Amino acid sequence: MVSPESPFSAASRGARLLVSKPEDVASHETSLAVWDLASPVVTGRRATLKVGAACSCGCDLTGTAVAIHTEAGRPVGSGTLGAAPWPGTSALYWTELDFAAPDTEGSYSWTLQSGAPEPLHQQGSSAFRFITVNPPEHRVTLKVVERQTGAPIDAVELRLGIFRATTNEAGVAQVEVPGGAYDVTAWKIGYEILSSRADVAGDISIQLEVAAAADPEQPYGPRLCAPQERRGVVRRHGPSLALRFAFR
Amino acid sequence: MNRRKFIKDGALGVGGTALAGVALQETNLAAQRVTKWDRAADVVIAGAGCSGLCAAIMARDRGASVLVVEQNHDIGGHAMVSGGRIPLGGGTRLQKKFGIADSADQVYLDHTDPKNLELRYSDRDLVRVWADENAATFDFLLDNGVKFEEVMPTLVNGGTVPRLFRTQVFSDDLKETINGSPGSGLVRALEKSARAKGVQILLRHHLTRIVRENPSSGRVQGITATVDDKPVNIQARKGVIIATGGFTSNVEFRRTFDPRLTEEYQVAGEPWSKQPADGELLAMAIGAGLWGTSNVASERGRSVTKTRHIGARYGYENLRWNPNSPMFPLAGGSGLTVRSFQDVICVNQWGLRFWNELDDTYGFLNACLSRHANAGKNGKTNGGGPIWAIFDADAVMREEWDPKPPNVDPNGWFYSADTIAELARKVANPYQSQPMPPRALEDTVAKYNASVDAGKDPEFGRPGLMFKIQKPPFYAAWSTPILHDALAGLRTNRRSEG
């Protein structure tokens, strides 16, 4: 625990204290954020993530050590926090770490820990979870177009099962996956959610036709009508197969 | 608008409720008897919203002197900030202009259809009178200067004939329109007509009593209103009309119908005007009854609604407060308009998810109003407490939000932080009964993110999981359901008499 008599000497050894009133000492809690870890992670390959740490009193945590530990407590990656807070935050000091993914498929819950270089700040820790998959075998090319006009739509979020991709300006996205049957979901603000199912046994192309959502403005008054069900078509090019689906 | 069924039926029959004397047990409390009248008119109306103004004009048209009292500092009531949607048909002049055939009978059939999940509960006596007066009432609005958007009307209330016209925004001056809503075109036009015809309107007069010959018996003689805490006795030589709107702002009154609707639920139309049930309570005190109350808890209309503009206190879906509105200092924030709940999770005050956030039905709303890990043993048991939408920097980009005032209200209704744990520590609000546990919120977000990775939400079945909540900074925005206004009122006969 922190010694209330020595907050300033503690600060001088490590973190530069911005808020230095003695009564604040007890509330110097370190918490972590973890982001930009691609999902899923391919077994045996290296993966990267960003980790940031913030002190509840806004202290400068530059140089603080951070490390990744497996469920068994084995350290698998480490680094130190940089000097500039993450854009948009007030005092989240961060760095990028990389680590070797496990060799077997599964879901994992590992831990990130920040060091406690001096007594003022205790260790911060945060669990992060991820899924590993075997290396992909096939390339799926997805193209998303507007149902009425055929115009390509960019920035559509796509999912094939647990794999994900985002369309480019040509409305195209590519994702590499192992063979199998996948739920395909396309989503973008202003458009109806589209979902269907596709079998992937080789490199294939899928065209998705989406429709703009109804005007989101709701009337001032009773909402008595159920939303209308809309129907659309997923066309899969290559082996000819059209998938019918209903979406709202 | 549903409750404010305009009925043109005799000098006292427009809107509201005419009270012509209710026989009750005499109690001779001479001290309470009003002996001196400060003002007098033939007809005294409580409330200068759309019902009260229509009643005033109609009474004046029939030759009565009319005095209207209004508790707010301006006329209009909730109609002022409404969408100005007027679902009147039966063959109005504007329907004819668009070649639409309609009849009073069809209006009646549509509004009593047993398949209509909400309106089938309506009192058919009243719907019949209302249907018969639909066209005349709409034309009355036209004759009194109300201007409508002249576009093809749309279907409304589950009906079979296009009837819904919308009033035009009165002007581009927010001092006149308050928030630039179409409803301003309804009440400002009526106000103008009423004043031109000689109706007197007393603002900041708060109805406090309906005066009878004896304190609890005899004919209604007038009202007592207070202005600056001083009583003003106003004699009504022919009748009193109660047109005070609904009761949703009165927490205990609304809880009569649904005990879960405790104080944390804000009300559409506030903070412009409140609907504190004063008309209902004062009329009930002299023997009136309530009527048509099924709407409040039938889960068919919009008695409880999902907040659409989050991060501000008053996020009712069709009322987004304009930063230039004269009411904005009280509204506090406009709110971040949610285009898709894909971008957020909703948690209760314990930092726990509780339902599929994409659900727009009463399933979601009932979950918001649920127990939230409170087994009924400690503290507050009714009401679900605050609901917070939690999201990250990526969601802000996708939604194109600018999470700063005046879009959000950081004074208790919106928070941002560098980590999820810090966010939980910051959340504080008059209705948040204990700190949000940081670990709980961290666990909730971690669990949700794992569900996104796996593409499945085993706890709550949210479909199409798209985005993790991971990129700093993080945000918590007030997203507690908000209540609709004016859902039921006083019992009347076919002449709108109590």
Tab-separated table of N, CA, C and O in Angstrom, chain B residues 228-281:
chain	number	residue	atom	x	y	z
B	228	ASP	N	-47.461	34.051	-8.836
B	228	ASP	CA	-46.443	34.479	-7.852
B	228	ASP	C	-46.893	34.103	-6.441
B	228	ASP	O	-46.782	34.909	-5.507
B	229	ASP	N	-47.421	32.913	-6.286
B	229	ASP	CA	-47.881	32.381	-4.997
B	229	ASP	C	-49.079	33.128	-4.407
B	229	ASP	O	-49.453	32.890	-3.260
B	230	LYS	N	-49.655	34.039	-5.146
B	230	LYS	CA	-50.858	34.724	-4.639
B	230	LYS	C	-52.081	34.129	-5.326
B	230	LYS	O	-52.100	33.954	-6.554
B	231	PRO	N	-53.142	33.846	-4.527
B	231	PRO	CA	-54.342	33.264	-5.149
B	231	PRO	C	-55.144	34.298	-5.925
B	231	PRO	O	-55.226	35.461	-5.513
B	232	VAL	N	-55.689	33.858	-7.037
B	232	VAL	CA	-56.590	34.689	-7.835
B	232	VAL	C	-57.852	33.863	-8.062
B	232	VAL	O	-57.779	32.763	-8.590
B	233	ASN	N	-59.004	34.405	-7.600
B	233	ASN	CA	-60.265	33.691	-7.801
B	233	ASN	C	-60.909	34.177	-9.093
B	233	ASN	O	-61.101	35.386	-9.286
B	234	ILE	N	-61.228	33.236	-9.964
B	234	ILE	CA	-61.788	33.591	-11.265
B	234	ILE	C	-63.153	32.933	-11.414
B	234	ILE	O	-63.267	31.705	-11.400
B	235	GLN	N	-64.155	33.774	-11.540
B	235	GLN	CA	-65.520	33.263	-11.653
B	235	GLN	C	-65.798	32.806	-13.092
B	235	GLN	O	-65.429	33.490	-14.043
B	236	ALA	N	-66.465	31.667	-13.197
B	236	ALA	CA	-66.885	31.164	-14.507
B	236	ALA	C	-68.400	31.168	-14.513
B	236	ALA	O	-69.034	30.352	-13.847
B	237	ARG	N	-68.976	32.103	-15.253
B	237	ARG	CA	-70.441	32.246	-15.191
B	237	ARG	C	-71.148	31.071	-15.872
B	237	ARG	O	-72.246	30.701	-15.504
B	238	LYS	N	-70.518	30.499	-16.880
B	238	LYS	CA	-71.194	29.391	-17.586
B	238	LYS	C	-70.496	28.045	-17.441
B	238	LYS	O	-71.133	27.015	-17.552
B	239	GLY	N	-69.205	28.049	-17.257
B	239	GLY	CA	-68.560	26.745	-17.118
B	239	GLY	C	-67.046	26.842	-17.047
B	239	GLY	O	-66.451	27.856	-17.404
B	240	VAL	N	-66.456	25.762	-16.562
B	240	VAL	CA	-65.003	25.635	-16.486
B	240	VAL	C	-64.593	24.480	-17.407
B	240	VAL	O	-65.244	23.433	-17.410
B	241	ILE	N	-63.552	24.692	-18.177
B	241	ILE	CA	-63.039	23.619	-19.038
B	241	ILE	C	-61.620	23.274	-18.599
B	241	ILE	O	-60.760	24.155	-18.476
B	242	ILE	N	-61.438	22.003	-18.317
B	242	ILE	CA	-60.112	21.530	-17.911
B	242	ILE	C	-59.396	21.013	-19.153
B	242	ILE	O	-59.834	20.046	-19.771
B	243	ALA	N	-58.314	21.678	-19.503
B	243	ALA	CA	-57.544	21.276	-20.690
B	243	ALA	C	-56.058	21.320	-20.331
B	243	ALA	O	-55.264	21.977	-20.989
B	244	THR	N	-55.728	20.611	-19.272
B	244	THR	CA	-54.374	20.721	-18.706
B	244	THR	C	-53.422	19.667	-19.246
B	244	THR	O	-52.289	19.578	-18.782
B	245	GLY	N	-53.887	18.877	-20.212
B	245	GLY	CA	-52.972	17.881	-20.765
B	245	GLY	C	-52.896	16.651	-19.888
B	245	GLY	O	-53.839	16.337	-19.167
B	246	GLY	N	-51.793	15.966	-19.937
B	246	GLY	CA	-51.688	14.665	-19.285
B	246	GLY	C	-51.129	14.725	-17.884
B	246	GLY	O	-51.119	15.780	-17.246
B	247	PHE	N	-50.659	13.584	-17.441
B	247	PHE	CA	-50.218	13.468	-16.043
B	247	PHE	C	-48.830	12.850	-15.911
B	247	PHE	O	-48.386	12.558	-14.814
B	248	THR	N	-48.148	12.652	-17.023
B	248	THR	CA	-46.944	11.822	-16.975
B	248	THR	C	-45.828	12.446	-16.141
B	248	THR	O	-44.952	11.735	-15.649
B	249	SER	N	-45.839	13.759	-15.986
B	249	SER	CA	-44.786	14.386	-15.174
B	249	SER	C	-44.986	14.132	-13.678
B	249	SER	O	-44.084	14.403	-12.890
B	250	ASN	N	-46.160	13.678	-13.300
B	250	ASN	CA	-46.435	13.418	-11.889
B	250	ASN	C	-46.083	11.947	-11.596
B	250	ASN	O	-46.808	11.026	-11.975
B	251	VAL	N	-44.955	11.749	-10.901
B	251	VAL	CA	-44.416	10.392	-10.735
B	251	VAL	C	-45.414	9.482	-10.036
B	251	VAL	O	-45.691	8.360	-10.485
B	252	GLU	N	-45.977	9.940	-8.923
B	252	GLU	CA	-46.888	9.058	-8.186
B	252	GLU	C	-48.166	8.801	-8.959
B	252	GLU	O	-48.739	7.715	-8.911
B	253	PHE	N	-48.629	9.817	-9.704
B	253	PHE	CA	-49.848	9.627	-10.493
B	253	PHE	C	-49.624	8.582	-11.586
B	253	PHE	O	-50.422	7.669	-11.767
B	254	ARG	N	-48.508	8.688	-12.315
B	254	ARG	CA	-48.283	7.720	-13.396
B	254	ARG	C	-48.044	6.323	-12.845
B	254	ARG	O	-48.331	5.324	-13.499
B	255	ARG	N	-47.518	6.266	-11.630
B	255	ARG	CA	-47.273	4.953	-11.026
B	255	ARG	C	-48.565	4.242	-10.638
B	255	ARG	O	-48.559	3.038	-10.370
B	256	THR	N	-49.674	4.983	-10.606
B	256	THR	CA	-50.977	4.338	-10.410
B	256	THR	C	-51.177	3.236	-11.458
B	256	THR	O	-51.779	2.211	-11.186
B	257	PHE	N	-50.654	3.496	-12.654
B	257	PHE	CA	-50.901	2.587	-13.780
B	257	PHE	C	-49.735	1.634	-14.003
B	257	PHE	O	-49.911	0.577	-14.590
B	258	ASP	N	-48.539	2.027	-13.616
B	258	ASP	CA	-47.370	1.172	-13.768
B	258	ASP	C	-46.379	1.544	-12.665
B	258	ASP	O	-45.661	2.549	-12.783
B	259	PRO	N	-46.359	0.771	-11.595
B	259	PRO	CA	-45.527	1.138	-10.428
B	259	PRO	C	-44.038	1.232	-10.737
B	259	PRO	O	-43.281	1.790	-9.942
B	260	ARG	N	-43.634	0.703	-11.888
B	260	ARG	CA	-42.202	0.754	-12.210
B	260	ARG	C	-41.748	2.130	-12.688
B	260	ARG	O	-40.547	2.381	-12.778
B	261	LEU	N	-42.703	3.000	-13.035
B	261	LEU	CA	-42.332	4.273	-13.678
B	261	LEU	C	-41.896	5.303	-12.643
B	261	LEU	O	-42.509	6.353	-12.462
B	262	THR	N	-40.800	4.998	-11.986
B	262	THR	CA	-40.307	5.841	-10.901
B	262	THR	C	-39.578	7.070	-11.438
B	262	THR	O	-39.542	7.316	-12.638
B	263	GLU	N	-38.944	7.799	-10.516
B	263	GLU	CA	-38.507	9.162	-10.813
B	263	GLU	C	-37.411	9.282	-11.871
B	263	GLU	O	-37.228	10.356	-12.450
B	264	GLU	N	-36.678	8.216	-12.156
B	264	GLU	CA	-35.567	8.356	-13.105
B	264	GLU	C	-36.029	8.509	-14.558
B	264	GLU	O	-35.234	8.859	-15.418
B	265	TYR	N	-37.304	8.252	-14.825
B	265	TYR	CA	-37.786	8.322	-16.208
B	265	TYR	C	-38.245	9.742	-16.538
B	265	TYR	O	-39.151	10.274	-15.912
B	266	GLN	N	-37.588	10.336	-17.522
B	266	GLN	CA	-37.908	11.686	-17.942
B	266	GLN	C	-39.076	11.640	-18.932
B	266	GLN	O	-39.453	10.566	-19.406
B	267	VAL	N	-39.640	12.812	-19.238
B	267	VAL	CA	-40.888	12.864	-19.986
B	267	VAL	C	-40.710	13.692	-21.257
B	267	VAL	O	-40.139	14.788	-21.217
B	268	ALA	N	-41.218	13.171	-22.367
B	268	ALA	CA	-41.219	13.919	-23.630
B	268	ALA	C	-41.951	15.246	-23.419
B	268	ALA	O	-42.954	15.300	-22.715
B	269	GLY	N	-41.459	16.298	-24.035
B	269	GLY	CA	-42.101	17.609	-23.889
B	269	GLY	C	-41.496	18.449	-22.783
B	269	GLY	O	-41.623	19.667	-22.771
B	270	GLU	N	-40.831	17.791	-21.827
B	270	GLU	CA	-40.090	18.541	-20.828
B	270	GLU	C	-38.736	18.897	-21.426
B	270	GLU	O	-38.249	18.199	-22.312
B	271	PRO	N	-38.078	19.949	-20.964
B	271	PRO	CA	-38.477	20.818	-19.866
B	271	PRO	C	-39.344	21.991	-20.304
B	271	PRO	O	-39.573	22.887	-19.499
B	272	TRP	N	-39.839	21.979	-21.549
B	272	TRP	CA	-40.659	23.104	-21.995
B	272	TRP	C	-41.877	23.264	-21.092
B	272	TRP	O	-42.136	24.337	-20.561
B	273	SER	N	-42.654	22.197	-20.931
B	273	SER	CA	-43.772	22.296	-20.004
B	273	SER	C	-43.957	20.951	-19.329
B	273	SER	O	-43.572	19.922	-19.869
B	274	LYS	N	-44.532	21.005	-18.145
B	274	LYS	CA	-44.754	19.780	-17.379
B	274	LYS	C	-46.226	19.422	-17.427
B	274	LYS	O	-47.080	20.285	-17.591
B	275	GLN	N	-46.485	18.145	-17.257
B	275	GLN	CA	-47.866	17.686	-17.173
B	275	GLN	C	-48.042	17.040	-15.796
B	275	GLN	O	-47.946	15.824	-15.656
B	276	PRO	N	-48.280	17.878	-14.775
B	276	PRO	CA	-48.224	17.372	-13.398
B	276	PRO	C	-49.540	16.803	-12.874
B	276	PRO	O	-49.665	16.589	-11.673
B	277	ALA	N	-50.509	16.584	-13.727
B	277	ALA	CA	-51.783	15.967	-13.310
B	277	ALA	C	-52.637	16.893	-12.463
B	277	ALA	O	-53.573	16.435	-11.816
B	278	ASP	N	-52.350	18.193	-12.484
B	278	ASP	CA	-53.134	19.078	-11.604
B	278	ASP	C	-54.605	19.110	-12.018
B	278	ASP	O	-55.496	19.078	-11.160
B	279	GLY	N	-54.892	19.138	-13.324
B	279	GLY	CA	-56.289	19.135	-13.762
B	279	GLY	C	-57.006	17.875	-13.329
B	279	GLY	O	-58.121	17.917	-12.801
B	280	GLU	N	-56.339	16.737	-13.522
B	280	GLU	CA	-56.949	15.466	-13.122
B	280	GLU	C	-57.209	15.435	-11.608
B	280	GLU	O	-58.296	15.084	-11.153
B	281	LEU	N	-56.195	15.827	-10.848
B	281	LEU	CA	-56.319	15.724	-9.385
B	281	LEU	C	-57.405	16.655	-8.853
B	281	LEU	O	-58.199	16.261	-7.988
